[in-house]
mmCIF file of C-alpha atoms and ligand atoms in Angstrom:
data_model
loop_
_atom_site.group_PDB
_atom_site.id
_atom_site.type_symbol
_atom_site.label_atom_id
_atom_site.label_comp_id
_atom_site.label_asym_id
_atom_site.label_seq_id
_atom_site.Cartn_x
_atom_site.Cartn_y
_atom_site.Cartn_z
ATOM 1 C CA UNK D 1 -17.930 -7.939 5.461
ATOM 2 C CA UNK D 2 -14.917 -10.038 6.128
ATOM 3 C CA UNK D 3 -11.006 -9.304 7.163
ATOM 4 C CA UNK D 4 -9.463 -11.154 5.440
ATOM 5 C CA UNK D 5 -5.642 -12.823 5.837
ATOM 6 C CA UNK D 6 -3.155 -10.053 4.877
ATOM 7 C CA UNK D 7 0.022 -11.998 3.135
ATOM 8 C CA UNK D 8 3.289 -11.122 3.800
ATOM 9 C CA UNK D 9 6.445 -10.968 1.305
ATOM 10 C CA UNK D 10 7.525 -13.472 -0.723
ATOM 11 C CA UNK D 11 3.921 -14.467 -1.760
ATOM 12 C CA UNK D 12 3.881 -14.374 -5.730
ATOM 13 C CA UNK D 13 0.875 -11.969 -5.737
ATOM 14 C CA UNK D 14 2.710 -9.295 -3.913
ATOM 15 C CA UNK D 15 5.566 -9.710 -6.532
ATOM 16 C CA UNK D 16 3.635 -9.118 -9.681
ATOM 17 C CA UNK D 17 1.801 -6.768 -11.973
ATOM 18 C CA UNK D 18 -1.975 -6.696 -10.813
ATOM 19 C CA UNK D 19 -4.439 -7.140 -13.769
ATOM 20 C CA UNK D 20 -6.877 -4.364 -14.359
ATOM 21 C CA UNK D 21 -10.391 -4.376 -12.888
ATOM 22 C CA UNK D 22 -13.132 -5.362 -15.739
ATOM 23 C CA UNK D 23 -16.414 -6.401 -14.121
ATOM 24 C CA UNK D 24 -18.031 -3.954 -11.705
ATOM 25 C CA UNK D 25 -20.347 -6.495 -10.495
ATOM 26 C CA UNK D 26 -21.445 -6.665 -6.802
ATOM 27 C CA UNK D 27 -17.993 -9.837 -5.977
ATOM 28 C CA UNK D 28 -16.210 -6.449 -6.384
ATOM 29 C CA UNK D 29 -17.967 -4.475 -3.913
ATOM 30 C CA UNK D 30 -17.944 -7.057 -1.490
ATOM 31 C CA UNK D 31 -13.922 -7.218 -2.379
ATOM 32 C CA UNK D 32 -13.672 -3.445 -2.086
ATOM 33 C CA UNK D 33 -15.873 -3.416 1.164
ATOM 34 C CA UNK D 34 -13.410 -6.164 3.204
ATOM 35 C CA UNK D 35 -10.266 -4.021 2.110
ATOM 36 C CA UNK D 36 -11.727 -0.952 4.211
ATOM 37 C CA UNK D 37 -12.888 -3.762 7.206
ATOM 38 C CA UNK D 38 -9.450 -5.300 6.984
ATOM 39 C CA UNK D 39 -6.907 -1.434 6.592
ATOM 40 C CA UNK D 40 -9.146 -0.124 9.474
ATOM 41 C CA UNK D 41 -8.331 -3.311 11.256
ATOM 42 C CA UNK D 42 -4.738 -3.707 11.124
ATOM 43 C CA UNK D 43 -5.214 -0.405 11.088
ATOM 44 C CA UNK D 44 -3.429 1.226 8.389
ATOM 45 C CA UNK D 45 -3.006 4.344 6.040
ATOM 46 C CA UNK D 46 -3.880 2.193 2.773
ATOM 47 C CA UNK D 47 -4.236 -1.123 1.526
ATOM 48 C CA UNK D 48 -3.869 -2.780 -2.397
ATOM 49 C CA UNK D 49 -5.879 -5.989 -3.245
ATOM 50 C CA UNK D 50 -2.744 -7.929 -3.943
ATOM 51 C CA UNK D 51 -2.274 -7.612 0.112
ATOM 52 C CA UNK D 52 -4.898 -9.892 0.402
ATOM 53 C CA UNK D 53 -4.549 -12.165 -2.150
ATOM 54 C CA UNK D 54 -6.400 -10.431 -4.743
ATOM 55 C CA UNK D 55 -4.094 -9.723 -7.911
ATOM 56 C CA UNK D 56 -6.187 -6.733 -8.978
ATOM 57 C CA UNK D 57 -5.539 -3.174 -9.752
ATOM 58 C CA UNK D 58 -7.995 -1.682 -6.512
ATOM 59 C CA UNK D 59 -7.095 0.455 -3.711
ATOM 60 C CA UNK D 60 -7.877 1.323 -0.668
ATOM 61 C CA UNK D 61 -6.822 4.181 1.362
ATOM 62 C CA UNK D 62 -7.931 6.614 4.754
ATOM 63 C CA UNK D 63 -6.193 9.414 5.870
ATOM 64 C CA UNK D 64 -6.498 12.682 8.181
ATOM 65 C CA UNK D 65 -4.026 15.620 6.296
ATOM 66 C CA UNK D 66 -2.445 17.913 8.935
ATOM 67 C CA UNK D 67 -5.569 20.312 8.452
ATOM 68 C CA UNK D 68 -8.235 17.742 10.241
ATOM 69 C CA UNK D 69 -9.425 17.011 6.199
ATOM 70 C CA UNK D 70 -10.735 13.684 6.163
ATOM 71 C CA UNK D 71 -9.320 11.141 3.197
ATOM 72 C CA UNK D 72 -11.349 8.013 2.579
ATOM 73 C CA UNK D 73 -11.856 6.073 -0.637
ATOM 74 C CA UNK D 74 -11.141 3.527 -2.827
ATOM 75 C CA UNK D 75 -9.398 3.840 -6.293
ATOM 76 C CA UNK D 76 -9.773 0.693 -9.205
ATOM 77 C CA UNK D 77 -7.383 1.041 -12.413
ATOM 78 C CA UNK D 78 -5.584 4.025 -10.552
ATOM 79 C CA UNK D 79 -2.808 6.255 -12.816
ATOM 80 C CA UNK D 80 -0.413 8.073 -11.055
ATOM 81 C CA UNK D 81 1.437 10.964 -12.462
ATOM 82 C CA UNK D 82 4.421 12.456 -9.976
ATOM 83 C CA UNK D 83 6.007 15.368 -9.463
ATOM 84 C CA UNK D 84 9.999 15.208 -8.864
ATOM 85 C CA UNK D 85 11.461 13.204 -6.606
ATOM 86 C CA UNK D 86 14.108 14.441 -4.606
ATOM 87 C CA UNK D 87 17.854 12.854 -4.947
ATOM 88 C CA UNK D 88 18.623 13.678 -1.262
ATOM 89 C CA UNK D 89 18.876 11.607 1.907
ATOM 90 C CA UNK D 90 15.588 10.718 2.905
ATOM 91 C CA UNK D 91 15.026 11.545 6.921
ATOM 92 C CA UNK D 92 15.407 8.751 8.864
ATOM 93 C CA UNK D 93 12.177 9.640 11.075
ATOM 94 C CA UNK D 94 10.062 11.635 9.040
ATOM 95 C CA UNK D 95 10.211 9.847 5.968
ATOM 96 C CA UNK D 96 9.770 6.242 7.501
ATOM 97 C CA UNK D 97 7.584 4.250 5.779
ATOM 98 C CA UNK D 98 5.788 0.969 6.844
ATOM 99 C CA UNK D 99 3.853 -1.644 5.171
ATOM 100 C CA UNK D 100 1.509 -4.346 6.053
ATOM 101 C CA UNK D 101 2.743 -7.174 4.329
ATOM 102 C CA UNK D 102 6.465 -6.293 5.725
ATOM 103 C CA UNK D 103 4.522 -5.729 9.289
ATOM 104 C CA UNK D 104 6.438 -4.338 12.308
ATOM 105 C CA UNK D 105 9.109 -2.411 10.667
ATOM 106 C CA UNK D 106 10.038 0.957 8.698
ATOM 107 C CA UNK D 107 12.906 2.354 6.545
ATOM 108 C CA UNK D 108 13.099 6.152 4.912
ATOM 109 C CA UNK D 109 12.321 6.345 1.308
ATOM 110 C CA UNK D 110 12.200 9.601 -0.743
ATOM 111 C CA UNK D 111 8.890 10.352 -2.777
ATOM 112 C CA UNK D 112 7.633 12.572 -4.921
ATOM 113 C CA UNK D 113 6.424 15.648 -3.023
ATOM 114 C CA UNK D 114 2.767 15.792 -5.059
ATOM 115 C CA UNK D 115 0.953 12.999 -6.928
ATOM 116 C CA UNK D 116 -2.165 13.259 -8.914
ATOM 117 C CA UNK D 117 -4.112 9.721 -9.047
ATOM 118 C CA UNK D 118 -7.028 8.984 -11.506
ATOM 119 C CA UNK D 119 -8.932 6.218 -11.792
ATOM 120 C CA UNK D 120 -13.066 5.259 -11.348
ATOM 121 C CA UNK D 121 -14.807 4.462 -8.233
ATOM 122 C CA UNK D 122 -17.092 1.310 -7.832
ATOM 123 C CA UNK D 123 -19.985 2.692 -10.009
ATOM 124 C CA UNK D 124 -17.088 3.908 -12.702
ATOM 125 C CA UNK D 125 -17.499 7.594 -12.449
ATOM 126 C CA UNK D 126 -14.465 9.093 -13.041
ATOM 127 C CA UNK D 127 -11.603 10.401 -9.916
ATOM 128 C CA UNK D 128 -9.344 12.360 -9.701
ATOM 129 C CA UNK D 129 -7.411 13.342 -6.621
ATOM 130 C CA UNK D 130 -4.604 15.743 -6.276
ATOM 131 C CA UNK D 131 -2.373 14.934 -3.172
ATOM 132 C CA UNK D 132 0.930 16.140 -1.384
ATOM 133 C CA UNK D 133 3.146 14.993 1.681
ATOM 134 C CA UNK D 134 2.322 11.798 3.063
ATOM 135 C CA UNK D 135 -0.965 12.024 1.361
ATOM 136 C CA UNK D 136 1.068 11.546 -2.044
ATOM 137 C CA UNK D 137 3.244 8.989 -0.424
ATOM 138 C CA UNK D 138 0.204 7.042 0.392
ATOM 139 C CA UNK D 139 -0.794 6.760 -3.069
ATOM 140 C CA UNK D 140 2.826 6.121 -4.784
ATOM 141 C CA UNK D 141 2.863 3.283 -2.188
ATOM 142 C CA UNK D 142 -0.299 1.501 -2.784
ATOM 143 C CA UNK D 143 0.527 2.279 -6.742
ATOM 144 C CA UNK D 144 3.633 0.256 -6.255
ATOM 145 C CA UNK D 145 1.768 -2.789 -4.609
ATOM 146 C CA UNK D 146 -0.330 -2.794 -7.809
ATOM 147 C CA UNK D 147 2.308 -2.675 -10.096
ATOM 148 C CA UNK D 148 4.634 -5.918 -7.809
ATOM 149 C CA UNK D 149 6.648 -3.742 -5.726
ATOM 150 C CA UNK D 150 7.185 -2.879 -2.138
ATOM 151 C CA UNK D 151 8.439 0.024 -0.292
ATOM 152 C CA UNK D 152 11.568 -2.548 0.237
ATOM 153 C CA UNK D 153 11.815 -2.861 -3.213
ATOM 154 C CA UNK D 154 13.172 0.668 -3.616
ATOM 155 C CA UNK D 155 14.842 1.549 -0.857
ATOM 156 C CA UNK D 156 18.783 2.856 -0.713
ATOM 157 C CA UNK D 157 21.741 0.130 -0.758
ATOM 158 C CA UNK D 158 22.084 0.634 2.830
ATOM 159 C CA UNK D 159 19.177 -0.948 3.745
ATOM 160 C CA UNK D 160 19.157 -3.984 1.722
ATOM 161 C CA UNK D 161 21.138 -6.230 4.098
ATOM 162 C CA UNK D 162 19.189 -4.699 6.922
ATOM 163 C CA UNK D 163 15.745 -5.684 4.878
ATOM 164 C CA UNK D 164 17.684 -8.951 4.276
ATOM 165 C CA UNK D 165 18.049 -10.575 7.892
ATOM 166 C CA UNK D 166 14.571 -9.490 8.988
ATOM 167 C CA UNK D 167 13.224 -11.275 6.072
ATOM 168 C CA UNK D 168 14.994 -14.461 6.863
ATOM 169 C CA UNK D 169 14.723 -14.253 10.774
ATOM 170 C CA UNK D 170 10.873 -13.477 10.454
ATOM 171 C CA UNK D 171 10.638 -16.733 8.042
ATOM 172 C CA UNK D 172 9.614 -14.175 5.002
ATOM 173 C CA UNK D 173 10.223 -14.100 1.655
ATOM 174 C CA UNK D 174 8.363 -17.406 0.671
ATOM 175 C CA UNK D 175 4.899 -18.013 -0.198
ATOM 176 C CA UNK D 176 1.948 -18.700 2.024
ATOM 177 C CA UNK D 177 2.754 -16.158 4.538
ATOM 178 C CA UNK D 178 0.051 -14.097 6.171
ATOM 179 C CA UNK D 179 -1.465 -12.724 9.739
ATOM 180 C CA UNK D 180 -5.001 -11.559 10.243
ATOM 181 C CA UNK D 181 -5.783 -7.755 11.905
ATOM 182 C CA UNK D 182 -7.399 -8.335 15.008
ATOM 183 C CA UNK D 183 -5.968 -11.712 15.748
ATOM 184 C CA UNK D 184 -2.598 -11.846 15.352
ATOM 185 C CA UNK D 185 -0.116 -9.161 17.165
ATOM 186 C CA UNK D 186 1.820 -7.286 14.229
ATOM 187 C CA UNK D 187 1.545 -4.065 13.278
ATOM 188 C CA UNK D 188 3.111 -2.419 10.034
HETATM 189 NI NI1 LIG Q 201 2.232 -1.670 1.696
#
């Protein structure tokens, strides 16, 4: 197992649809295995193939729910249906969302409440996993990745010229951007 290089915004990977996942051979557990090396790593909550380079429709994600239940798996061709998403203010602290290719920073974002995701697992069989709370907002954000959007991406006007200068003072927003878990200092 590897960790591998996770790239940062503005590379073209991070910007576009992922393709679907077609070959269950074992390149793709190998792929599958250095996501979980590389999330525990850096650490985080979840992690999408495009982070590292990979333009393909895989996630990764581990997670301990407010009742001490254990989350921990990976999901390839994921759907993700929604329930409502609220039109009000999202909190400024509890709702703060962070990503790893937009490392060291977090703005409040509104999601849906519950998510169901389906998708297979690395031998194909079938998933399905019902989530709420952050648990949901885990999923909706690695969904995103997959689809060429980040949390950034959707966030209220208010933010945008915040979102803006940290891009452009951090040298972001251009390809060929990345930092390694373990090595370099930058947490998301
Ligand atoms: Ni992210």
């Amino acid at each position: 197992m590897t960790i591998r290089p996770i790239v940062i915004k503005g590379n073209p990977v991070l910007h576009r649809r992922a393709d679907e996942v077609t070959v269950f051979d074992q390149d793709l557990r190998e792929l599958v295995a250095d996501m979980f090396e590389t999330m525990d790593k850096a650490p985080g909550v979840g992690l999408a193939a495009p982070q590292i380079g990979v333009g393909k429709r895989i996630f990764t994600y581990t997670y301990t729910e407010d009742d001490g239940t254990h989350r921990r798996g990976v999901v390839i061709n994921p759907v993700l249906e929604l329930g409502p998403i609220s039109e009000e203010e999202p909190d400024i602290e509890e709702e703060a969302e962070g990503c790893l290719s937009f490392p060291g920073y977090r703005f409040p974002l509104k999601r849906a409440e519950v998510a169901t995701v389906t998708g297979v697992d690395l031998e194909q069989n079938p998933i399905k996993i019902e989530a709420s709370g952050w648990f949901a907002r885990i999923f909706q954000h690695e969904f995103d990745h997959l689809n060429g959007f980040l949390y950034i991406d959707k966030l209220r006007s208010e933010w945008l010229d915040d979102v803006e200068e940290i891009t452009k003072d951090e040298g972001w927003g251009v390809d060929g951007k990345s930092w390694l878990p373990g090595q370099d200092n930058l947490e998301g």
